[in-house]
Short mmCIF file of C-alpha atoms and ligand atoms in Angstrom, two decimals:
data_model
loop_
_atom_site.label_atom_id
_atom_site.label_comp_id
_atom_site.label_asym_id
_atom_site.label_seq_id
_atom_site.Cartn_x
_atom_site.Cartn_y
_atom_site.Cartn_z
CA MET A 29 28.18 26.34 16.74
CA LEU A 30 25.35 24.84 18.84
CA LYS A 31 22.73 26.32 16.48
CA LYS A 32 24.47 24.75 13.49
CA SER A 33 24.67 21.29 15.05
CA LEU A 34 21.00 21.48 16.14
CA LEU A 35 20.05 22.41 12.56
CA VAL A 36 22.06 19.49 11.20
CA LEU A 37 20.38 17.17 13.75
CA PHE A 38 16.92 18.46 12.79
CA VAL A 39 17.59 17.94 9.08
CA ALA A 40 18.92 14.44 9.76
CA ILE A 41 15.85 13.48 11.80
CA PHE A 42 13.52 14.89 9.14
CA CYS A 43 15.26 12.96 6.35
CA LEU A 44 15.24 9.75 8.40
CA GLY A 45 11.56 10.10 9.13
CA ASN A 46 10.84 10.79 5.52
CA ALA A 47 12.90 7.82 4.37
CA ASN A 48 11.02 5.64 6.82
CA ALA A 49 7.69 6.86 5.51
CA GLN A 50 8.95 6.21 1.98
CA LYS A 51 10.00 2.69 3.04
CA LYS A 52 6.50 2.02 4.49
CA SER A 53 4.86 3.28 1.33
CA LYS A 54 6.91 0.77 -0.73
CA VAL A 55 4.72 -2.14 0.51
CA LYS A 56 2.07 -2.72 -2.19
CA LYS A 57 -1.32 -2.58 -0.48
CA LEU A 58 -3.19 -5.67 -1.67
CA SER A 59 -6.94 -5.88 -2.17
CA ASP A 60 -8.76 -7.80 0.57
CA ASP A 61 -9.08 -10.88 -1.63
CA GLU A 62 -5.39 -10.74 -2.60
CA ARG A 63 -4.43 -10.25 1.07
CA MET A 64 -6.54 -13.21 2.24
CA GLU A 65 -5.52 -15.52 -0.60
CA TRP A 66 -2.52 -17.27 1.07
CA TRP A 67 -4.57 -17.75 4.25
CA ARG A 68 -7.65 -19.11 2.44
CA ASP A 69 -5.48 -21.57 0.50
CA SER A 70 -3.49 -22.65 3.58
CA LYS A 71 -6.43 -24.28 5.42
CA PHE A 72 -4.24 -25.68 8.22
CA GLY A 73 -2.10 -23.89 10.83
CA MET A 74 -0.37 -24.55 14.13
CA PHE A 75 -1.37 -22.67 17.28
CA ILE A 76 1.33 -22.66 19.98
CA HIS A 77 0.51 -21.71 23.57
CA TRP A 78 3.80 -21.24 25.40
CA GLY A 79 4.75 -19.10 28.41
CA ALA A 80 5.66 -19.20 32.08
CA TYR A 81 2.49 -21.23 32.63
CA SER A 82 4.20 -24.05 30.68
CA ILE A 83 6.44 -24.61 33.74
CA ILE A 84 3.45 -24.86 36.07
CA GLY A 85 1.53 -27.40 33.95
CA GLY A 86 -1.74 -26.40 35.58
CA GLU A 87 -0.84 -27.87 39.00
CA ARG A 88 -0.26 -26.27 42.41
CA GLY A 89 0.12 -28.72 45.29
CA THR A 90 -2.95 -30.93 45.27
CA LYS A 91 -4.85 -28.50 43.07
CA ILE A 92 -5.22 -28.92 39.30
CA ALA A 93 -6.47 -25.94 37.29
CA GLY A 94 -9.80 -26.60 35.57
CA GLY A 95 -9.75 -26.05 31.82
CA GLY A 96 -6.64 -24.67 30.15
CA ALA A 97 -3.39 -24.76 32.09
CA GLU A 98 -2.48 -21.36 30.61
CA TRP A 99 -4.99 -19.94 33.12
CA ALA A 100 -2.86 -21.17 36.06
CA MET A 101 -2.27 -17.66 37.44
CA ASP A 102 -6.02 -17.14 37.85
CA LYS A 103 -7.28 -20.68 38.44
CA LEU A 104 -4.56 -21.58 40.97
CA ASP A 105 -4.93 -18.27 42.83
CA TYR A 106 -1.42 -16.95 42.44
CA THR A 107 -0.87 -13.37 43.53
CA ILE A 108 1.13 -11.32 41.06
CA GLU A 109 4.16 -11.48 43.35
CA GLU A 110 3.88 -15.28 43.70
CA TYR A 111 3.49 -15.72 39.95
CA GLU A 112 6.51 -13.56 39.06
CA LYS A 113 8.80 -16.34 40.25
CA TYR A 114 7.86 -18.45 37.24
CA PRO A 115 9.38 -16.20 34.54
CA LYS A 116 12.50 -16.25 36.75
CA MET A 117 12.54 -20.04 36.24
CA PHE A 118 11.72 -19.91 32.51
CA ASN A 119 14.83 -21.37 30.87
CA PRO A 120 13.65 -23.75 28.10
CA GLU A 121 17.07 -24.94 26.97
CA LEU A 122 15.56 -27.61 24.70
CA PHE A 123 13.73 -24.96 22.63
CA ASP A 124 14.64 -25.42 18.98
CA ALA A 125 12.71 -23.12 16.65
CA ASP A 126 13.86 -24.95 13.52
CA ALA A 127 12.65 -28.27 14.90
CA TRP A 128 9.27 -26.79 15.88
CA VAL A 129 8.78 -25.33 12.38
CA THR A 130 9.85 -28.60 10.74
CA MET A 131 7.24 -30.53 12.77
CA ALA A 132 4.55 -28.06 11.73
CA LYS A 133 5.63 -28.18 8.07
CA GLU A 134 5.80 -31.98 7.98
CA ALA A 135 2.32 -32.14 9.51
CA GLY A 136 1.04 -30.18 6.53
CA MET A 137 0.58 -26.91 8.41
CA LYS A 138 1.24 -23.71 6.45
CA TYR A 139 1.35 -21.08 9.21
CA ILE A 140 2.19 -20.83 12.91
CA VAL A 141 0.48 -18.59 15.50
CA LEU A 142 2.59 -18.27 18.67
CA THR A 143 1.37 -16.64 21.88
CA SER A 144 3.70 -13.65 22.09
CA LYS A 145 2.00 -12.69 25.39
CA HIS A 146 -0.86 -14.58 26.97
CA HIS A 147 -3.10 -13.32 29.80
CA GLU A 148 -0.21 -13.82 32.29
CA GLY A 149 1.48 -10.78 30.70
CA PHE A 150 4.92 -12.39 30.21
CA ALA A 151 6.30 -11.35 26.81
CA LEU A 152 8.28 -13.84 24.71
CA TRP A 153 10.20 -11.17 22.80
CA ASP A 154 12.68 -8.39 23.59
CA SER A 155 10.12 -5.73 24.50
CA LYS A 156 11.32 -2.18 25.10
CA VAL A 157 7.89 -1.34 26.55
CA SER A 158 8.14 -3.74 29.46
CA LYS A 159 10.80 -5.52 31.46
CA TYR A 160 8.34 -8.37 32.11
CA ASP A 161 9.77 -10.18 29.14
CA VAL A 162 11.99 -13.13 28.30
CA MET A 163 15.09 -10.90 28.01
CA ASP A 164 14.80 -9.17 31.40
CA ALA A 165 12.55 -11.30 33.62
CA SER A 166 13.93 -14.76 32.75
CA PRO A 167 17.36 -16.47 32.68
CA PHE A 168 16.68 -17.60 29.10
CA LYS A 169 17.47 -14.21 27.59
CA ARG A 170 16.71 -15.29 24.02
CA ASP A 171 14.19 -13.54 21.80
CA ILE A 172 11.77 -16.40 21.07
CA ILE A 173 9.70 -14.38 18.59
CA LYS A 174 12.89 -13.57 16.67
CA GLU A 175 14.06 -17.19 16.61
CA LEU A 176 10.69 -18.60 15.58
CA SER A 177 9.94 -15.92 12.96
CA GLU A 178 13.36 -16.49 11.37
CA ALA A 179 12.90 -20.27 11.39
CA CYS A 180 9.50 -19.83 9.73
CA LYS A 181 10.96 -17.62 7.03
CA LYS A 182 13.78 -20.13 6.41
CA GLN A 183 11.28 -22.98 5.92
CA GLY A 184 8.56 -21.11 4.04
CA ILE A 185 6.02 -21.17 6.85
CA VAL A 186 4.04 -17.97 7.54
CA PHE A 187 4.79 -16.50 10.98
CA CYS A 188 1.87 -15.08 12.98
CA PHE A 189 1.50 -14.02 16.60
CA TYR A 190 -1.20 -14.11 19.25
CA TYR A 191 -1.49 -11.18 21.68
CA SER A 192 -3.71 -11.04 24.76
CA ILE A 193 -5.57 -7.78 25.38
CA VAL A 194 -6.21 -8.74 29.01
CA ASP A 195 -2.99 -8.71 31.04
CA TRP A 196 -3.15 -10.01 34.59
CA HIS A 197 0.35 -8.74 35.40
CA HIS A 198 -0.48 -5.15 34.44
CA PRO A 199 -2.54 -3.29 37.09
CA GLN A 200 -4.45 -1.36 34.42
CA ALA A 201 -5.44 -4.38 32.30
CA GLN A 202 -6.64 -7.15 34.58
CA GLY A 203 -10.14 -7.00 33.15
CA ASN A 204 -12.91 -8.16 35.43
CA LEU A 205 -10.40 -9.34 38.02
CA TYR A 206 -9.74 -5.64 38.75
CA PRO A 207 -9.36 -4.19 41.37
CA ASN A 208 -9.00 -7.14 43.73
CA TYR A 209 -6.85 -9.43 41.60
CA ASN A 210 -4.43 -10.17 44.39
CA ILE A 211 -7.04 -10.60 47.06
CA SER A 212 -10.07 -12.28 45.61
CA GLN A 213 -11.11 -13.45 42.20
CA HIS A 214 -14.28 -11.64 41.31
CA ASP A 215 -15.68 -11.38 37.86
CA ASP A 216 -18.11 -8.48 37.44
CA PRO A 217 -18.39 -7.24 33.86
CA SER A 218 -19.67 -3.86 35.06
CA VAL A 219 -16.32 -3.22 36.75
CA VAL A 220 -13.89 -1.43 34.46
CA ASN A 221 -10.52 0.06 35.22
CA PRO A 222 -10.58 3.81 34.42
CA GLU A 223 -6.88 3.57 33.62
CA PHE A 224 -7.32 0.88 30.93
CA PRO A 225 -7.21 3.48 28.10
CA GLU A 226 -3.74 4.46 29.35
CA TYR A 227 -2.62 0.79 29.13
CA TYR A 228 -4.14 0.57 25.67
CA GLU A 229 -2.33 3.66 24.36
CA ASN A 230 0.99 3.46 26.21
CA TYR A 231 1.57 -0.27 26.68
CA MET A 232 -0.56 -2.50 24.47
CA LYS A 233 -0.36 -0.57 21.18
CA PRO A 234 3.41 0.00 21.52
CA GLN A 235 3.92 -3.72 22.23
CA VAL A 236 1.87 -4.71 19.19
CA GLY A 237 3.85 -2.11 17.25
CA GLU A 238 7.17 -3.66 18.33
CA LEU A 239 6.04 -7.04 17.08
CA LEU A 240 4.95 -5.59 13.74
CA LYS A 241 8.07 -3.47 13.16
CA ASN A 242 10.89 -5.75 14.32
CA TYR A 243 10.14 -9.30 13.16
CA GLY A 244 9.55 -9.15 9.41
CA ASP A 245 6.32 -9.89 7.62
CA ILE A 246 3.56 -10.95 9.98
CA GLY A 247 0.89 -13.16 8.38
CA VAL A 248 -1.80 -12.83 11.05
CA VAL A 249 -2.22 -10.89 14.29
CA TRP A 250 -4.40 -13.11 16.46
CA PHE A 251 -5.97 -11.15 19.34
CA ASP A 252 -7.59 -12.65 22.40
CA GLY A 253 -8.97 -11.33 25.68
CA ASP A 254 -11.36 -9.09 23.71
CA TRP A 255 -14.18 -9.95 26.12
CA ILE A 256 -13.12 -7.63 28.96
CA SER A 257 -15.50 -4.70 29.47
CA ASP A 258 -12.57 -2.25 29.61
CA TYR A 259 -11.82 -2.88 25.92
CA THR A 260 -14.10 -0.98 23.56
CA THR A 261 -15.09 -1.29 19.91
CA GLU A 262 -13.53 2.15 19.34
CA MET A 263 -10.20 0.73 20.53
CA GLY A 264 -10.73 -2.31 18.33
CA LYS A 265 -11.27 -0.28 15.20
CA ASP A 266 -8.33 1.98 16.09
CA LEU A 267 -6.06 -1.02 16.67
CA TYR A 268 -7.05 -2.66 13.38
CA LYS A 269 -6.14 0.54 11.50
CA TYR A 270 -2.89 0.87 13.47
CA ILE A 271 -1.85 -2.63 12.42
CA ARG A 272 -2.76 -2.16 8.76
CA ASP A 273 -0.90 1.17 8.68
CA ILE A 274 2.28 -0.58 9.79
CA GLN A 275 1.88 -3.78 7.75
CA PRO A 276 -0.94 -3.16 5.22
CA ASN A 277 -1.27 -6.79 4.19
CA THR A 278 -1.36 -8.41 7.63
CA ILE A 279 -4.55 -10.31 8.42
CA VAL A 280 -6.26 -9.68 11.77
CA ASN A 281 -8.79 -11.92 13.50
CA ASN A 282 -12.21 -10.76 14.73
CA ARG A 283 -11.06 -10.62 18.36
CA VAL A 284 -9.33 -7.30 17.56
CA ASP A 285 -12.78 -5.77 18.07
CA LYS A 286 -15.97 -6.73 19.92
CA GLY A 287 -17.40 -8.82 17.09
CA ARG A 288 -17.39 -12.03 19.09
CA THR A 289 -19.72 -10.71 21.72
CA GLY A 290 -22.69 -10.34 19.36
CA MET A 291 -23.82 -13.99 19.36
CA ASP A 292 -20.21 -15.02 18.69
CA GLY A 293 -20.18 -12.95 15.53
CA MET A 294 -23.03 -14.79 13.83
CA ASN A 295 -25.46 -11.86 13.79
CA ASN A 296 -23.06 -8.98 13.08
CA LYS A 297 -23.82 -6.67 10.15
CA PRO A 298 -20.99 -6.47 7.57
CA GLY A 299 -18.54 -3.77 8.66
CA GLN A 300 -20.06 -3.49 12.12
CA PHE A 301 -16.82 -4.75 13.69
CA ALA A 302 -13.18 -4.84 12.57
CA GLY A 303 -11.47 -8.13 11.86
CA ASP A 304 -10.89 -10.35 8.83
CA PHE A 305 -12.11 -13.74 10.01
CA GLY A 306 -14.30 -15.39 12.63
CA THR A 307 -12.79 -17.56 15.36
CA PRO A 308 -15.04 -20.40 16.57
CA GLU A 309 -13.16 -22.11 19.38
CA GLN A 310 -13.20 -25.82 20.30
CA GLU A 311 -16.15 -26.24 17.92
CA ILE A 312 -16.95 -26.59 14.23
CA PRO A 313 -20.06 -24.84 12.85
CA ASP A 314 -22.77 -27.26 11.67
CA THR A 315 -22.77 -25.72 8.23
CA GLY A 316 -20.46 -23.42 6.30
CA ILE A 317 -20.41 -19.73 7.21
CA ASP A 318 -20.37 -17.44 4.15
CA SER A 319 -17.41 -15.44 5.40
CA ASP A 320 -13.84 -16.29 6.38
CA TRP A 321 -13.47 -18.33 9.56
CA GLU A 322 -10.94 -20.47 11.38
CA ALA A 323 -11.76 -23.05 14.05
CA CYS A 324 -9.09 -23.28 16.76
CA MET A 325 -8.83 -26.44 18.82
CA THR A 326 -6.65 -28.24 21.33
CA MET A 327 -5.40 -31.81 20.89
CA ASN A 328 -6.26 -32.64 24.52
CA GLY A 329 -8.33 -30.30 26.72
CA SER A 330 -5.71 -27.63 27.40
CA TRP A 331 -4.06 -24.89 25.33
CA GLY A 332 -1.11 -24.68 27.68
CA TYR A 333 1.01 -27.71 28.66
CA LYS A 334 -0.99 -29.86 31.11
CA PRO A 335 0.48 -33.31 31.84
CA SER A 336 -2.54 -34.33 33.88
CA ASP A 337 -4.83 -33.97 30.85
CA ASN A 338 -4.73 -37.23 28.89
CA ASN A 339 -7.94 -36.58 27.01
CA TRP A 340 -6.20 -36.67 23.62
CA LYS A 341 -8.21 -36.63 20.41
CA SER A 342 -7.20 -39.49 18.09
CA SER A 343 -5.23 -38.76 14.92
CA GLU A 344 -8.18 -40.06 12.89
CA ASP A 345 -10.53 -37.66 14.70
CA LEU A 346 -8.16 -34.75 14.02
CA ILE A 347 -7.93 -35.65 10.33
CA GLU A 348 -11.72 -35.86 10.11
CA LYS A 349 -11.97 -32.45 11.84
CA LEU A 350 -9.60 -30.94 9.27
CA VAL A 351 -11.73 -32.36 6.44
CA ASP A 352 -15.00 -31.27 8.10
CA ILE A 353 -13.71 -27.72 8.55
CA VAL A 354 -12.39 -27.42 4.97
CA SER A 355 -15.65 -28.89 3.60
CA LYS A 356 -17.42 -25.96 5.27
CA GLY A 357 -15.01 -23.31 3.96
CA GLY A 358 -12.92 -22.81 7.10
CA ASN A 359 -9.33 -23.09 8.33
CA PHE A 360 -8.14 -25.36 11.13
CA LEU A 361 -5.78 -23.89 13.75
CA LEU A 362 -4.61 -26.87 15.79
CA ASN A 363 -2.85 -26.23 19.09
CA ILE A 364 0.39 -27.46 20.63
CA GLY A 365 1.27 -26.72 24.26
CA PRO A 366 5.06 -27.12 24.64
CA ASP A 367 6.41 -27.85 28.13
CA GLY A 368 8.69 -25.64 30.22
CA PHE A 369 11.80 -27.20 28.64
CA GLY A 370 10.64 -26.22 25.12
CA ARG A 371 9.50 -29.70 24.05
CA PHE A 372 6.31 -30.64 22.22
CA PRO A 373 4.47 -33.40 24.15
CA SER A 374 5.09 -36.80 22.56
CA GLU A 375 1.32 -37.32 22.17
CA SER A 376 1.23 -34.15 20.05
CA ILE A 377 4.23 -35.22 17.96
CA ARG A 378 2.59 -38.56 17.19
CA ARG A 379 -0.58 -36.84 16.00
CA LEU A 380 1.34 -34.31 13.92
CA LYS A 381 3.18 -37.18 12.19
CA ALA A 382 -0.08 -39.02 11.44
CA MET A 383 -1.68 -35.84 10.05
CA GLY A 384 1.43 -35.25 7.96
CA GLU A 385 1.29 -38.73 6.44
CA TRP A 386 -2.35 -38.11 5.49
CA THR A 387 -1.96 -34.58 4.15
CA LYS A 388 1.10 -35.62 2.12
CA LYS A 389 -1.09 -38.14 0.26
CA ASN A 390 -4.34 -36.18 0.18
CA GLY A 391 -3.34 -32.51 0.35
CA GLU A 392 -4.70 -31.93 -3.18
CA ALA A 393 -8.20 -32.31 -1.69
CA ILE A 394 -7.47 -29.85 1.13
CA TYR A 395 -5.15 -26.96 0.18
CA GLY A 396 -6.91 -24.32 -1.92
CA ALA A 397 -10.09 -26.41 -1.83
CA SER A 398 -13.52 -24.88 -1.19
CA ALA A 399 -16.67 -25.81 0.59
CA SER A 400 -18.84 -28.33 -1.19
CA PRO A 401 -22.03 -27.22 -2.95
CA TYR A 402 -23.61 -30.52 -1.90
CA GLU A 403 -25.00 -31.22 1.55
CA LYS A 404 -22.72 -33.38 3.67
CA PRO A 405 -23.23 -37.10 3.02
CA LYS A 406 -23.68 -39.59 5.87
CA TRP A 407 -20.40 -41.36 5.07
CA GLY A 408 -18.12 -38.27 5.14
CA ARG A 409 -17.58 -34.89 3.51
CA TYR A 410 -17.06 -33.29 0.08
CA THR A 411 -14.50 -30.62 -0.86
CA THR A 412 -14.09 -29.13 -4.31
CA LYS A 413 -11.35 -27.49 -6.38
CA ASP A 414 -10.85 -26.65 -10.07
CA GLY A 415 -13.79 -28.66 -11.39
CA VAL A 416 -12.97 -31.68 -9.26
CA LEU A 417 -15.04 -33.00 -6.37
CA TYR A 418 -13.31 -34.89 -3.55
CA ALA A 419 -15.32 -37.39 -1.55
CA HIS A 420 -13.64 -37.84 1.86
CA VAL A 421 -14.97 -41.16 3.14
CA PHE A 422 -14.92 -41.52 6.94
CA ASN A 423 -17.19 -44.61 6.99
CA TRP A 424 -16.16 -46.94 4.16
CA PRO A 425 -19.12 -48.78 2.56
CA THR A 426 -18.99 -52.50 3.38
CA SER A 427 -21.17 -53.08 0.31
CA GLY A 428 -18.37 -52.03 -2.04
CA THR A 429 -20.59 -49.27 -3.40
CA LEU A 430 -20.18 -45.61 -2.51
CA LYS A 431 -23.36 -43.56 -3.02
CA LEU A 432 -22.92 -39.95 -4.18
CA HIS A 433 -25.42 -37.10 -4.47
CA LYS A 434 -27.66 -37.71 -7.50
CA ASP A 435 -26.81 -34.35 -9.13
CA ILE A 436 -23.09 -35.14 -9.38
CA LYS A 437 -22.07 -35.60 -13.05
CA VAL A 438 -19.05 -37.92 -13.06
CA LYS A 439 -16.50 -37.83 -15.87
CA LYS A 440 -13.95 -40.03 -14.10
CA ALA A 441 -13.63 -41.43 -10.58
CA THR A 442 -10.45 -42.76 -8.92
CA ILE A 443 -9.05 -43.27 -5.45
CA LEU A 444 -6.92 -40.13 -5.01
CA THR A 445 -3.88 -42.18 -4.00
CA ASP A 446 -4.37 -44.66 -6.88
CA PRO A 447 -4.92 -42.41 -9.95
CA LYS A 448 -4.35 -45.18 -12.49
CA THR A 449 -7.30 -47.33 -11.41
CA GLU A 450 -10.56 -45.87 -12.78
CA LEU A 451 -13.64 -46.76 -10.75
CA THR A 452 -16.90 -47.85 -12.36
CA THR A 453 -19.80 -45.46 -11.80
CA LEU A 454 -23.55 -45.61 -12.50
CA ALA A 455 -25.94 -42.65 -12.36
CA THR A 456 -29.46 -43.48 -11.21
CA SER A 457 -32.45 -41.23 -10.55
CA ARG A 458 -31.76 -41.32 -6.81
CA GLU A 459 -27.96 -41.37 -6.52
CA VAL A 460 -24.67 -42.00 -8.31
CA LEU A 461 -23.16 -45.40 -7.51
CA VAL A 462 -19.36 -45.86 -7.43
CA ASP A 463 -17.78 -49.32 -7.25
CA VAL A 464 -15.02 -49.13 -4.64
CA PRO A 465 -12.63 -51.71 -3.10
CA MET A 466 -14.13 -53.79 -0.29
CA LEU A 467 -11.45 -52.54 2.10
CA ALA A 468 -10.79 -48.81 2.58
CA PRO A 469 -7.38 -47.99 1.01
CA ASP A 470 -6.65 -45.55 3.87
CA ALA A 471 -7.28 -46.61 7.47
CA THR A 472 -8.31 -43.08 8.44
CA VAL A 473 -10.00 -41.14 5.62
CA THR A 474 -9.94 -42.36 2.01
CA VAL A 475 -10.46 -39.72 -0.68
CA VAL A 476 -12.29 -40.54 -3.92
CA LYS A 477 -11.39 -38.05 -6.68
CA ILE A 478 -14.31 -37.27 -8.96
CA GLU A 479 -13.53 -35.35 -12.14
CA LEU A 480 -16.80 -33.67 -13.00
CA ALA A 481 -18.37 -33.70 -16.44
CA LYS A 482 -18.83 -30.19 -17.81
O1 FHN B 15 -8.60 -17.52 27.52
C1 FHN B 15 -8.07 -17.91 26.27
C2 FHN B 15 -7.53 -19.30 26.33
O2 FHN B 15 -6.54 -19.39 27.31
C3 FHN B 15 -6.94 -19.66 24.96
O3 FHN B 15 -5.87 -18.78 24.63
C4 FHN B 15 -8.04 -19.56 23.91
C5 FHN B 15 -7.49 -19.87 22.53
O4 FHN B 15 -8.28 -19.29 21.55
N1 FHN B 15 -8.62 -18.21 23.91
C6 FHN B 15 -9.14 -17.76 25.18
C7 FHN B 15 -10.44 -18.45 25.51
O5 FHN B 15 -11.40 -18.08 24.54
#
């Protein structure tokens, strides 16, 4: 009897495994260009840094953490035991995934990258690998990754997640803070934890696997913490393959491997490191890079919620940064740091609204647009799409004449938001002159649409 039931069980397991493999094989594996297409066209995404650090706000008594408030555990010298009280207080009852996604969508953002687990190690999903997660270590007991991924799907926004390789809560993955994390903060790159490979195989990969298997299509896996000496390029290449085997069409950033360490990826040979796009941070390259890249940036000076940091970039500056990045062939991943209640800061909401008003009117010159073949003009930037050149004017000419590159052959010029009014143009040997209104039609960036002559 026992033999028969064991045989039945074996057959059942075999069929289930086979069916699963069949299911996996049903996903059509896209070519690299097909896989990257949605991302290249999107241009603009929302980064969200949210975790137990969002309760702390970067402050401990009289001390304020330098830099990002998401580094509170390290910068404010919490021991692991001291820090563990914060997940126990994490109960963001004002969290509303649908509202977050709506704010991103109305800002003109096409994808969202949420920190599933930052360096603090606290997981925002129902992890079966660890109990240091929102379901077991906090009173909130809601699967944030599930709620946000479902809200994204409902509203047509691509859901992506960030995952930190370094994990200050895990004794095998504290990077250069090992082995004295709790006692003193030392940072010696030659110090590696011999048990890190065990964390990589038995904790990190299974957690990444959970996120890829249980929350639908994942647009991008955004790794971070790649800099620790414990993490090797062999692991990076293995992890990239692991991800693509589970979801073949997911895009992975260059921090999955060690590509950032070689002069920030500028001097790497093609194929030397795994990863689908470069990740300049808090900066925009001077010129375009002839490979895929995404600049990530904060609105103030902190990724995590930091009420003491009032160094907010203006909406106009953020719009100009979006244009500058797109004119150089990149994507813009702009960060929000929600507070411990689950609210976006009002300063962030105001900027998202302003960017949404601008992208609603001028999105044609951004989404799916490419880098300009012309060097950047003094007054702004060019983008191009489908035989049309878009002149994004940051500094409106007081003379009433906009000067374009002399090689531009104009068929028709209009203000993008006023398509019925054709502008007069004159080609000279030195430049192309365009008669424009004395006052800039848009207080931030006005776009002149130039249909090019064949
Ligand atoms: O240390 C992190 C930091 O907290 C933040 O997450 C940024 C965002 O890209 N990445 C690391 C710093 O490079």
